[in-house]
Amino acid sequence: MPSSLSLRAAIVSVALLLVFLIGWHIATRGTGATATMSPEYARLMGATATQGKSAMPGPLDVGAKLWEHIKSPFYDKGPNDKGLGIQLGYSIARVLLGYLLAVVFAAPLGFLIGMSPLMSKALDPFIQILKPISPLAWMPLALYTIKDSSVSAIFVIFICALWPMLINTAFGVAAVRKEWINVARTLEVGNVRRAFTVILPAAAPTILTGMRISIGIAWLVIVAAEMLVGGTGIGYFVWNEWNNLSITNVIIAILFIGLIGMILDQILARFARMVTFPE
Amino acid sequence: MPTFDNPFDPDRALTSGCSCGRHASASAHDDDLRLQLQCAAVESEEKRFEGVVASAVMRAVFPKDASRRAFLKSVGASTAVAALSQVFPLKTATEVFAQGGALEKKDLKVGFIPITCATPIIMAAPMGFYSKQGLNVEVIKTAGWAVIRDKTLNKEYDAAHMLSPMPIAITMGVGSTPVPFAVPAIENINGQAITLSVKHKDKRDPKSWKGFKFAVPFDYSMHNYLLRYYLAEHGIDPDTDVQIRAVPPPEMVANLRADNIDGFLGPDPMNQRAVYDGVGFIHMLSKEMWDGHPCCAFAASREFISAAPNSYAALLRAIIEATAFAAKAENRKQIAAAIAPANYINQPEIVLEQILTGTFADGLGNVKTDAKRLDFDPFPWESFAIWIMTQMKRWGQIKGEVDYAGIAKQVYLATDTTKLMTEAGLTPPVTTSKSFSVMGKTFDPAKPAAYLDSFAIKKAS
């Protein structure tokens, strides 16, 4: 039955999508010519004012524009107008940089906290206070002190990706079964070897869960951060198109942000499956 | 050097091969250069400068070398020179260029906000005014006034498009740490409007606006001061009778559509965009309140000016020439087309054209004409700065004793601009301060305190 279940699920998914698209199309249909205007005046007005075209783009408009973007994803027409592929590339690069920095920082620190009850207690107040701060709240401070907007964006990614990883690593390390540690102790395994051969494999699934949460947050934050600092990236693209009041392009950007976020999440999910072991 | 070639030769590449493109290899280039140096007297400096300027212009007109060659082959070099001289005053440009010293920094970054006020800063890039000065300027679209302030303070930008009160506020340390800033040129004069939601078509009398919600782009902006002035002149206290919020320009139109605000005094293209989209109408142009008021400014930190004086001068020359070009009505259509693409303002061309040419739909069914709706005059009158400070004080943004004339002289660099405008063949005014009238009331820059006292509605104590 499983194959027929996924088949049926796929059919329902497609049906839902179609219903959504048709509903969208109907809801955004224009009303036809609205007021009578002199042709000279009408020439100066937009389609919304003259033909009663909905201010919200329909699925066909979005589809046509989407195709344009997909056809030339890497064009470069100056510092403020680059293809969607380039914009996404910038965003992904920033996220990965900040994220890897966070991994480098969080993994050893998490290990330390997990293995030492003293450090765990000592660092706990800091973590509790710093963890709930919205990543974007750091932005003004980062801009002011770092004095470089792209480094500030990376710093914001770093600071928001840090906490889930740190807490999960610490939790995973602390939750390794006591029997295993005792066995290692009986066999007189050294501290370093114990960390790498006993604790790391046992805590790996929890650590990767933390990393998976982090990448999701990092991707959420980059869009907002780039909207704030401008320059390049998908967040900048959204802001730029918003300036132009082009809702079509904003919808397309949303679609891509969702797709990339999903891909990043799936990659981490795969890693997590690789290190999980059946008990 | 490629800039010293004859750029009107169709068979010459401006960039390829050796560093000058005239030789097959770098060693052949070196040999030739040695020969040239031995008889350097033959080629005059003037001739070389002419080549530099012309190359820059040609590159700006034909960013792709292939199209330049095709153009020259089809019309011939002499016709091309004549045609270009019509558009670009090659001779004047050469003279101006020759006067400048060596540029300390050629690659510059200038930030801008995508509104028509930034027209000279933006158009100078696609229309080649920067390259004419030997500069490679990247104009970078920026997300908001606070970001532009921070990026300029952080030296990510060498200079920037700012609201004309911002450099005064920054210099005085209002809303940021005090850093000495300077306004060597005003970007635009006029060019703003009060736009109201179409549902207020019948409420044209400001006295009936009590309880309205308005938007302005920034607290330290001409928009804020002009809207407050206008409301107060009609007996409405802007602090208690209405709500004024700082809202980024594109959100003004969206909020108007969503019925969140009743109107805004905002920068173009947003006024015209609200009309274009059928959600608002233009109640009045800011020009009708104060004809010739400054709006945005070209600003740089004092540090940049003293660290790279020649680059700064070249940049300013480019801006001033672009402003002079933009001031001519016959160039406006061409400018609208140049700044409309996504890389610059990113708006429908017809919207920008209406703003720049001054023939526009008002949102009430009329086509109006006002050639000076948006105008360009770079001269940073010190009296502008003084007026701005009176309004800052009037609305409680600054308190205590204010050294009006001193700060105005320090921030608005009228003297520098005079020198450069003369060099560029323009006629700058002879004084650095002038009197003007705002809504029928004359402002005397020598008596700011008396002016401030004359208002019935104000916050200042």
XYZ file of C-alpha atoms in Angstrom:
740
model
C 0.000 0.000 0.000
C 2.774 2.557 0.591
C 3.298 3.287 -3.101
C -0.374 3.855 -3.672
C -0.468 6.038 -0.566
C 2.233 8.353 -1.874
C 0.527 8.368 -5.259
C -2.757 9.375 -3.677
C -0.980 12.006 -1.582
C 0.613 13.422 -4.730
C -2.783 13.602 -6.432
C -4.265 15.467 -3.471
C -1.266 17.824 -3.411
C -1.643 18.673 -7.090
C -5.401 19.114 -6.679
C -4.861 21.497 -3.751
C -2.343 23.471 -5.789
C -4.756 23.712 -8.707
C -7.597 24.873 -6.463
C -5.272 27.476 -4.977
C -4.068 28.701 -8.375
C -7.588 28.896 -9.829
C -8.856 30.692 -6.737
C -5.935 33.083 -6.965
C -6.585 33.693 -10.654
C -10.272 34.433 -10.076
C -9.600 36.660 -7.075
C -7.117 38.826 -8.964
C -9.017 39.206 -12.234
C -9.404 42.804 -13.321
C -12.745 44.540 -13.408
C -12.349 45.993 -16.905
C -12.142 49.667 -17.787
C -13.029 51.667 -14.701
C -13.623 55.360 -15.195
C -13.855 57.275 -18.425
C -10.691 59.271 -18.949
C -9.328 61.340 -21.736
C -6.766 59.347 -23.732
C -4.094 61.883 -22.875
C -4.724 61.383 -19.153
C -5.011 57.621 -19.489
C -1.599 57.493 -21.150
C -0.057 58.793 -17.944
C -1.827 56.310 -15.695
C -1.063 52.710 -14.818
C -3.086 49.639 -15.730
C -4.638 49.495 -12.260
C -6.193 52.915 -12.694
C -7.203 52.629 -16.343
C -8.204 48.995 -16.933
C -9.199 48.107 -13.407
C -6.405 45.548 -13.320
C -6.018 44.125 -9.842
C -3.141 45.578 -7.862
C -2.343 42.001 -6.845
C -0.720 40.041 -9.670
C -2.416 36.850 -10.833
C -0.724 33.457 -11.206
C -0.232 34.010 -14.935
C 1.689 37.265 -14.372
C 3.834 35.578 -11.766
C 4.414 32.585 -14.044
C 5.529 34.765 -16.945
C 7.898 36.769 -14.754
C 9.203 33.583 -13.136
C 10.103 32.216 -16.544
C 12.010 35.433 -17.310
C 14.036 35.027 -14.121
C 14.718 31.355 -14.737
C 15.851 32.056 -18.286
C 18.619 34.445 -17.222
C 19.496 33.831 -13.591
C 23.021 35.233 -13.739
C 22.777 38.527 -15.613
C 24.657 41.473 -14.142
C 23.539 44.960 -15.104
C 25.497 46.958 -12.551
C 25.814 47.044 -8.796
C 22.080 47.236 -8.106
C 20.629 44.912 -10.722
C 21.799 41.330 -10.769
C 20.065 38.087 -11.701
C 18.163 36.079 -9.144
C 20.833 33.360 -9.248
C 23.537 35.828 -8.224
C 21.364 37.280 -5.459
C 20.617 33.831 -4.049
C 24.287 32.953 -4.349
C 25.274 35.947 -2.212
C 22.672 35.086 0.409
C 23.677 31.427 0.568
C 27.346 32.352 0.820
C 26.632 34.745 3.697
C 24.511 32.180 5.496
C 27.116 29.455 5.105
C 29.913 31.707 6.295
C 28.089 32.850 9.412
C 26.794 29.360 10.001
C 30.192 27.659 9.718
C 31.616 30.254 12.052
C 28.874 29.363 14.504
C 29.664 25.651 14.140
C 33.330 26.275 14.833
C 32.363 28.196 17.926
C 29.402 26.218 19.201
C 30.701 22.659 18.855
C 33.711 22.888 21.213
C 31.913 25.207 23.596
C 28.905 22.887 23.663
C 31.191 19.965 24.412
C 32.777 21.876 27.252
C 29.428 22.797 28.737
C 28.098 19.278 28.314
C 31.104 17.597 29.906
C 31.689 20.017 32.767
C 28.848 20.679 35.196
C 30.812 23.670 36.505
C 31.016 25.410 33.132
C 27.428 24.497 32.437
C 26.284 26.313 35.579
C 28.660 29.215 35.039
C 27.697 29.916 31.432
C 23.998 29.263 31.882
C 22.981 32.852 32.810
C 24.758 34.264 29.764
C 23.113 31.790 27.439
C 19.708 32.394 28.967
C 19.974 36.133 28.423
C 21.580 36.087 24.987
C 19.454 33.317 23.482
C 16.097 35.109 23.268
C 17.486 38.279 21.644
C 16.064 38.762 18.180
C 18.942 38.504 15.715
C 18.020 41.770 14.021
C 18.296 43.615 17.307
C 22.043 43.026 16.985
C 22.173 44.738 13.614
C 22.487 48.394 14.699
C 25.098 47.455 17.272
C 26.995 45.385 14.722
C 26.891 48.164 12.134
C 28.100 50.639 14.706
C 30.996 48.580 16.031
C 32.091 46.448 13.062
C 31.632 49.348 10.623
C 31.097 47.051 7.660
C 27.648 46.060 6.504
C 28.445 42.687 4.932
C 30.487 41.573 7.930
C 27.650 42.777 10.147
C 25.188 40.623 8.224
C 27.461 37.614 8.681
C 27.827 38.416 12.359
C 24.049 38.483 12.754
C 23.787 35.063 11.115
C 26.527 33.812 13.417
C 24.902 35.086 16.565
C 21.495 33.623 15.731
C 22.798 30.252 14.539
C 24.942 29.877 17.652
C 22.392 29.223 20.388
C 20.405 26.218 19.109
C 23.665 24.477 18.242
C 25.259 25.309 21.570
C 22.308 24.165 23.622
C 21.738 20.988 21.622
C 25.405 20.061 21.691
C 25.569 20.601 25.427
C 22.382 18.652 25.943
C 23.524 15.797 23.660
C 26.885 15.548 25.372
C 25.394 15.659 28.852
C 22.797 13.039 27.985
C 25.246 10.342 26.868
C 24.393 7.185 28.809
C 26.331 6.838 32.017
C 26.971 3.134 31.373
C 28.941 3.892 28.217
C 31.064 6.449 29.974
C 31.621 4.029 32.838
C 32.634 1.270 30.431
C 35.103 3.638 28.827
C 36.418 4.585 32.236
C 36.841 0.907 33.187
C 38.813 0.353 30.000
C 40.965 3.325 30.976
C 40.192 5.334 27.813
C 41.801 8.792 27.863
C 39.743 11.984 27.940
C 40.312 12.960 24.300
C 39.724 9.486 22.991
C 36.603 9.188 25.098
C 35.282 12.440 23.656
C 35.793 11.344 20.072
C 34.956 7.650 20.215
C 32.215 7.510 22.824
C 30.598 10.880 23.385
C 30.697 12.336 19.862
C 29.011 9.384 18.126
C 26.437 9.139 20.898
C 25.655 12.866 20.857
C 25.880 13.307 17.060
C 22.138 12.961 16.312
C 21.273 15.643 18.900
C 24.076 17.907 17.676
C 22.860 17.614 14.103
C 19.306 18.364 15.177
C 20.655 21.584 16.682
C 22.515 22.335 13.451
C 19.346 21.716 11.471
C 17.386 24.176 13.612
C 20.222 26.685 13.240
C 20.376 26.600 9.461
C 16.640 27.220 9.346
C 16.964 30.245 11.579
C 20.016 31.504 9.689
C 18.115 31.388 6.414
C 15.164 33.178 8.010
C 17.392 35.934 9.290
C 19.474 36.593 6.181
C 16.470 37.884 4.259
C 15.632 40.402 6.953
C 19.279 41.363 7.426
C 19.810 41.995 3.725
C 16.618 44.016 3.537
C 18.075 46.201 6.245
C 21.586 46.707 4.909
C 20.891 46.464 1.168
C 23.636 45.741 -1.318
C 23.149 42.263 -2.668
C 21.317 39.098 -1.793
C 17.764 37.865 -1.972
C 16.689 40.124 0.880
C 17.985 43.118 -1.042
C 16.110 41.864 -4.109
C 12.840 41.764 -2.162
C 13.458 45.245 -0.819
C 14.366 46.606 -4.248
C 11.245 45.165 -5.826
C 9.176 46.436 -2.939
C 10.540 49.889 -3.687
C 9.266 49.405 -7.190
C 5.963 48.115 -5.714
C 6.402 45.054 -7.935
C 4.459 42.454 -5.995
C 5.058 39.928 -8.793
C 8.787 39.903 -8.142
C 8.238 39.843 -4.395
C 6.122 36.681 -4.757
C 8.788 35.077 -6.923
C 11.436 35.911 -4.336
C 9.259 34.368 -1.608
C 8.951 31.208 -3.669
C 12.716 30.950 -4.074
C 13.394 31.716 -0.428
C 11.094 28.816 0.466
C 12.753 26.469 -2.009
C 16.299 27.216 -0.874
C 15.282 26.976 2.779
C 13.798 23.562 2.103
C 16.919 22.365 0.290
C 19.200 23.525 3.131
C 16.972 21.772 5.662
C 16.919 18.568 3.625
C 20.716 18.509 3.389
C 21.034 18.727 7.171
C 18.265 16.120 7.589
C 20.265 13.734 5.408
C 23.378 14.286 7.514
C 21.316 13.632 10.624
C 20.081 10.320 9.205
C 23.650 9.325 8.377
C 24.806 9.605 11.976
C 21.720 8.188 13.636
C 22.046 4.607 14.794
C 19.288 2.179 15.694
C 19.221 1.160 19.338
C 47.651 54.070 -21.338
C 44.358 53.404 -23.064
C 42.937 56.789 -22.091
C 45.528 58.572 -24.176
C 44.550 56.864 -27.441
C 42.464 58.332 -30.148
C 39.082 56.958 -29.120
C 37.551 57.949 -32.458
C 39.623 55.447 -34.373
C 37.253 52.572 -35.203
C 40.040 50.044 -35.491
C 41.437 50.702 -32.046
C 40.402 48.732 -29.027
C 40.127 50.808 -25.873
C 41.080 47.818 -23.767
C 43.016 44.778 -25.020
C 46.511 43.433 -25.667
C 49.040 45.505 -23.783
C 47.979 48.105 -21.292
C 47.303 50.658 -24.007
C 45.861 48.319 -26.604
C 48.004 49.757 -29.345
C 50.669 47.083 -29.317
C 50.695 43.374 -29.877
C 52.623 42.655 -26.691
C 53.659 44.331 -23.484
C 57.333 44.522 -24.551
C 56.459 46.300 -27.790
C 54.458 48.725 -25.688
C 57.397 49.395 -23.419
C 59.718 50.036 -26.342
C 57.312 52.447 -27.882
C 56.757 54.196 -24.575
C 60.476 54.774 -24.212
C 60.563 56.347 -27.668
C 57.600 58.523 -26.798
C 59.164 59.679 -23.565
C 62.268 60.774 -25.446
C 60.238 63.084 -27.651
C 57.485 63.903 -25.216
C 57.427 67.526 -26.271
C 55.768 66.578 -29.548
C 52.539 65.598 -27.913
C 51.188 68.470 -25.848
C 49.587 67.942 -22.499
C 46.403 69.542 -23.708
C 46.110 67.026 -26.507
C 46.515 64.204 -24.032
C 43.873 65.535 -21.706
C 41.552 65.837 -24.645
C 42.129 62.162 -25.356
C 41.444 61.248 -21.747
C 38.175 63.084 -21.662
C 37.039 61.924 -25.083
C 37.871 58.305 -24.275
C 35.888 58.526 -21.097
C 32.956 60.032 -22.924
C 33.119 57.459 -25.704
C 33.268 54.649 -23.192
C 30.295 56.048 -21.379
C 28.283 56.417 -24.565
C 29.301 53.000 -25.873
C 29.867 50.647 -22.968
C 30.362 47.814 -25.479
C 33.386 48.339 -27.664
C 31.786 46.542 -30.600
C 28.975 49.066 -30.826
C 31.447 51.962 -30.655
C 33.360 50.565 -33.612
C 30.190 49.937 -35.562
C 29.036 53.486 -34.865
C 32.330 55.048 -35.935
C 32.523 52.940 -39.105
C 29.031 53.975 -40.100
C 29.255 57.735 -39.482
C 32.973 58.465 -39.610
C 35.153 59.875 -36.873
C 34.684 63.579 -37.600
C 30.884 63.334 -37.546
C 31.136 61.424 -34.312
C 33.259 64.131 -32.708
C 30.810 66.789 -33.838
C 27.837 64.819 -32.594
C 29.415 64.168 -29.226
C 30.509 67.760 -28.765
C 26.854 68.693 -29.053
C 25.986 66.557 -26.065
C 29.172 66.917 -24.071
C 31.113 70.150 -23.981
C 34.337 68.319 -24.789
C 36.432 71.438 -24.817
C 35.186 72.784 -21.493
C 35.381 69.333 -19.983
C 38.973 69.008 -21.079
C 39.910 72.344 -19.573
C 38.231 71.489 -16.305
C 39.894 68.112 -16.241
C 43.278 69.614 -16.897
C 42.988 71.833 -13.855
C 42.489 68.945 -11.435
C 45.487 67.371 -9.775
C 46.202 63.642 -9.645
C 43.279 61.705 -8.244
C 44.042 60.097 -4.888
C 41.332 57.526 -5.319
C 39.633 56.574 -8.566
C 37.195 53.889 -7.453
C 34.564 55.566 -5.383
C 31.317 54.406 -3.874
C 28.377 56.739 -3.622
C 25.184 55.676 -1.901
C 21.731 56.760 -2.979
C 18.078 56.226 -2.140
C 15.962 55.337 -5.174
C 13.982 58.565 -5.459
C 14.041 61.257 -8.132
C 15.823 63.648 -5.752
C 18.959 61.606 -6.425
C 18.722 62.221 -10.174
C 22.088 63.979 -10.675
C 23.976 61.418 -8.563
C 22.370 58.527 -10.401
C 22.397 59.834 -13.957
C 26.052 60.801 -13.696
C 26.819 57.074 -13.791
C 24.941 55.878 -16.917
C 25.462 59.195 -18.726
C 29.192 59.266 -18.172
C 29.663 62.342 -15.995
C 31.816 60.452 -13.512
C 33.983 58.779 -16.118
C 34.466 62.160 -17.756
C 36.263 63.185 -14.552
C 38.380 60.043 -14.656
C 36.457 58.465 -11.818
C 35.080 54.991 -11.573
C 32.033 55.558 -9.395
C 29.698 52.833 -8.264
C 26.330 54.253 -7.267
C 24.852 51.944 -4.669
C 21.194 51.753 -3.842
C 20.700 51.881 -0.107
C 17.880 50.661 2.065
C 17.125 53.798 4.062
C 18.308 57.118 5.406
C 19.652 55.680 8.636
C 21.620 53.057 6.687
C 23.027 55.698 4.346
C 24.071 57.724 7.382
C 25.770 54.735 9.006
C 27.462 53.498 5.845
C 28.829 56.958 5.159
C 29.996 57.320 8.749
C 31.612 53.861 8.457
C 33.424 54.966 5.269
C 31.810 52.257 3.174
C 30.640 55.119 1.019
C 32.928 57.955 0.034
C 29.997 60.291 -0.410
C 26.254 59.969 -0.415
C 22.857 61.267 -1.288
C 21.324 62.665 1.896
C 18.332 64.696 2.905
C 19.548 68.290 3.147
C 18.949 68.542 6.937
C 20.847 65.289 7.628
C 24.422 66.606 7.339
C 23.443 69.447 9.684
C 21.980 66.967 12.161
C 25.043 64.709 11.887
C 27.449 67.615 12.342
C 25.521 68.804 15.396
C 25.295 65.265 16.738
C 21.491 65.152 16.657
C 20.397 61.542 16.219
C 23.966 60.288 15.802
C 27.461 60.862 17.045
C 28.716 64.270 15.933
C 30.921 63.950 12.853
C 31.732 66.993 10.753
C 29.885 66.658 7.469
C 29.651 68.910 4.486
C 27.145 69.679 1.753
C 29.052 70.883 -1.276
C 25.995 70.671 -3.551
C 22.230 70.567 -3.289
C 20.830 67.753 -5.386
C 17.422 69.054 -6.284
C 15.052 71.837 -5.521
C 11.250 71.402 -5.365
C 10.091 67.935 -6.439
C 7.967 66.883 -3.456
C 4.200 66.913 -3.030
C 1.388 66.358 -0.584
C -0.489 63.299 -1.788
C -3.803 62.344 -0.251
C -5.844 59.207 -0.519
C -8.480 59.297 -3.277
C -11.168 59.000 -0.630
C -10.285 62.542 0.524
C -10.973 64.084 -2.874
C -13.454 66.503 -1.333
C -11.371 67.494 1.674
C -9.094 69.981 0.018
C -9.133 72.429 2.913
C -6.323 71.644 5.382
C -8.485 72.893 8.240
C -10.591 69.744 7.839
C -7.575 67.476 8.277
C -7.749 67.093 12.059
C -7.143 63.479 13.043
C -5.389 62.623 9.786
C -2.471 60.250 9.724
C 0.434 61.451 7.601
C 3.709 59.914 6.545
C 7.066 61.565 5.909
C 10.262 59.724 4.986
C 12.497 60.771 7.880
C 12.422 62.987 10.961
C 15.280 65.152 9.726
C 13.842 65.898 6.303
C 12.490 68.839 4.375
C 9.340 66.739 4.003
C 8.769 66.758 7.731
C 9.468 70.475 8.075
C 7.366 71.471 5.079
C 4.386 69.353 6.111
C 4.536 70.715 9.655
C 4.875 74.256 8.324
C 1.906 73.819 5.988
C -0.314 72.324 8.681
C 0.657 74.955 11.233
C -0.049 77.758 8.756
C -3.595 76.403 8.584
C -4.000 76.278 12.323
C -3.339 72.582 12.803
C -0.772 71.632 15.429
C 1.285 68.868 13.805
C 2.159 67.362 17.186
C -1.322 67.145 18.690
C -3.978 67.435 15.963
C -2.585 64.921 13.473
C -0.201 62.009 13.527
C 3.029 62.217 11.532
C 4.990 59.003 11.109
C 8.336 58.289 9.528
C 7.626 55.752 6.780
C 9.892 54.560 3.941
C 8.649 55.929 0.603
C 7.365 52.717 -1.051
C 5.374 51.917 2.051
C 3.653 55.267 1.737
C 1.874 54.129 -1.421
C 1.118 50.697 0.001
C -0.228 52.231 3.226
C -2.330 54.663 1.238
C -3.826 51.729 -0.665
C -4.430 49.857 2.580
C -6.088 52.922 4.138
C -3.524 53.040 6.919
C -2.623 56.653 6.284
C -4.613 59.554 4.882
C -1.761 61.140 3.010
C 1.912 61.900 2.898
C 4.391 64.551 2.009
C 6.877 62.390 0.247
C 9.554 62.301 -2.371
C 8.867 61.503 -5.970
C 8.422 59.055 -7.682
C 6.064 57.992 -4.882
C 3.605 60.873 -5.319
C 3.283 60.176 -9.002
C 3.290 56.431 -8.373
C 0.283 56.793 -6.061
C -1.506 58.618 -8.876
C -0.321 56.083 -11.465
C -1.701 53.247 -9.365
C -4.963 55.090 -8.810
C -4.750 55.246 -5.011
C -3.954 58.906 -4.421
C -4.100 62.393 -5.853
C -1.634 65.256 -5.686
C -3.080 67.864 -3.337
C -0.278 70.324 -3.910
C 3.318 70.411 -5.001
C 5.902 71.436 -2.426
C 6.887 74.085 -4.953
C 3.613 75.856 -4.214
C 4.697 76.271 -0.572
C 8.232 77.408 -1.226
C 9.380 77.749 -4.783
C 12.991 76.674 -4.997
C 13.264 74.890 -1.671
C 16.149 72.462 -1.320
C 15.364 68.823 -0.754
C 18.184 66.370 -1.023
C 21.860 67.038 -0.846
C 25.132 65.586 -1.925
C 27.122 65.040 1.248
C 30.599 63.938 2.208
C 32.489 63.804 5.448
C 35.108 66.450 6.152
C 37.574 63.626 6.511
C 37.095 62.425 2.939
C 37.363 65.963 1.634
C 40.702 66.547 3.336
C 42.072 63.046 2.690
C 41.333 62.994 -1.035
C 40.815 66.599 -2.151
C 41.341 65.981 -5.854
C 39.031 62.987 -6.005
C 36.492 64.971 -4.057
C 36.812 67.892 -6.447
C 36.454 65.604 -9.453
C 33.394 63.978 -7.909
C 31.869 67.332 -7.187
C 32.624 68.530 -10.709
C 30.790 65.495 -12.068
C 27.797 66.138 -9.813
C 27.656 69.817 -10.661
C 27.856 69.165 -14.384
C 25.212 66.461 -14.123
C 23.022 68.875 -12.180
C 23.527 71.535 -14.847
C 22.606 69.000 -17.520
C 19.514 67.959 -15.582
C 18.440 71.566 -15.139
C 17.767 71.851 -18.878
C 14.200 70.936 -19.773
C 15.164 69.443 -23.134
C 17.297 66.767 -21.468
C 14.660 65.572 -19.032
C 13.086 62.831 -21.178
C 16.487 61.347 -21.878
C 17.305 61.436 -18.150
C 14.036 59.696 -17.274
C 14.976 56.868 -19.633
C 18.514 56.679 -18.224
C 17.506 56.383 -14.565
C 14.370 54.211 -14.892
C 16.058 50.757 -15.108
C 16.182 48.354 -12.178
C 19.821 49.231 -11.518
C 18.810 52.789 -10.650
C 15.352 53.995 -9.603
C 13.464 50.900 -10.826
C 10.153 52.506 -11.753
C 8.009 52.658 -14.883
C 9.601 55.158 -17.244
C 6.319 57.029 -17.781
C 6.144 57.794 -14.050
C 9.622 59.327 -14.010
C 8.951 61.178 -17.227
C 5.886 62.868 -15.722
C 7.921 64.037 -12.739
C 10.920 65.237 -14.699
C 9.099 66.921 -17.584
C 6.458 68.420 -15.309
C 3.497 67.329 -17.443
C 1.648 65.029 -15.128
C -1.669 63.456 -14.201
C -2.832 64.838 -10.851
C -5.026 61.887 -9.889
C -8.227 63.895 -10.198
C -8.565 63.553 -13.946
C -6.527 66.592 -14.977
C -3.255 66.786 -16.823
C -1.222 69.560 -15.242
C 1.894 71.305 -16.460
C 4.579 72.798 -14.264
C 8.004 72.675 -15.824
C 9.621 73.498 -12.489
C 7.875 70.736 -10.561
C 11.303 69.219 -10.010
C 14.325 71.349 -10.690
C 18.043 71.230 -10.211
C 20.307 73.893 -8.814
C 23.420 72.766 -6.989
C 24.148 75.943 -5.078
C 24.151 75.224 -1.316
C 22.837 78.515 0.000
C 23.831 79.001 3.614
C 20.410 80.518 4.243
C 18.857 77.125 3.422
C 20.786 75.628 6.308
C 19.711 78.427 8.615
C 16.041 77.937 7.708
C 16.383 74.205 8.360
C 17.853 74.905 11.795
C 15.009 77.277 12.660
C 12.577 74.451 11.920
C 14.652 71.917 13.871
C 14.427 74.256 16.794
C 10.762 75.064 16.151
C 9.795 71.401 16.497
C 12.041 70.628 19.433
C 14.691 68.595 17.607
C 17.411 70.896 18.852
C 17.396 72.933 22.013
C 19.203 75.871 23.537
C 21.413 78.394 21.807
C 22.122 77.628 18.162
C 25.001 79.143 16.223
C 22.943 79.410 13.028
C 25.404 81.217 10.805
C 28.445 79.330 12.094
C 27.014 75.859 11.467
C 25.581 76.898 8.116
C 28.998 78.098 6.985
C 30.648 74.945 8.274
C 28.235 72.486 6.631
C 26.977 74.153 3.456
C 30.115 74.691 1.436
C 28.912 77.548 -0.686
C 32.415 78.908 -1.266
C 33.800 75.630 -2.675
C 30.869 75.246 -4.999
C 31.309 78.768 -6.307
C 34.861 77.962 -7.338
C 33.956 74.723 -9.100
C 30.900 76.156 -10.805
C 33.056 78.926 -12.232
C 35.549 76.346 -13.460
C 32.792 74.395 -15.149
C 31.688 77.486 -17.018
C 28.564 78.083 -14.974
C 27.588 81.300 -13.265
C 27.386 80.892 -9.497
C 25.610 83.523 -7.407
C 27.817 86.230 -5.897
C 26.578 85.978 -2.302
C 26.312 82.836 -0.194
C 23.063 83.696 1.516
C 19.748 84.813 0.181
C 16.343 85.720 1.441
C 13.303 83.794 0.241
C 9.703 83.423 1.188
C 7.940 80.335 2.473
C 4.159 80.402 2.041
C 4.206 84.152 1.637
C 6.351 84.819 4.682
C 9.770 86.311 4.050
C 12.725 84.686 5.748
C 15.659 86.857 6.665
C 18.697 84.607 7.258
C 20.267 87.333 9.393
C 17.439 87.138 11.943
C 16.603 83.497 12.540
C 15.478 84.029 16.132
C 12.951 86.678 15.138
C 11.638 84.371 12.414
C 11.222 81.570 14.922
C 9.387 83.862 17.337
C 6.897 84.875 14.679
C 5.206 81.464 14.580
C 2.067 80.918 16.616
C 2.307 77.121 16.563
C 5.628 75.703 17.701
C 7.154 73.428 20.249
C 10.310 75.387 21.027
C 10.449 77.004 24.409
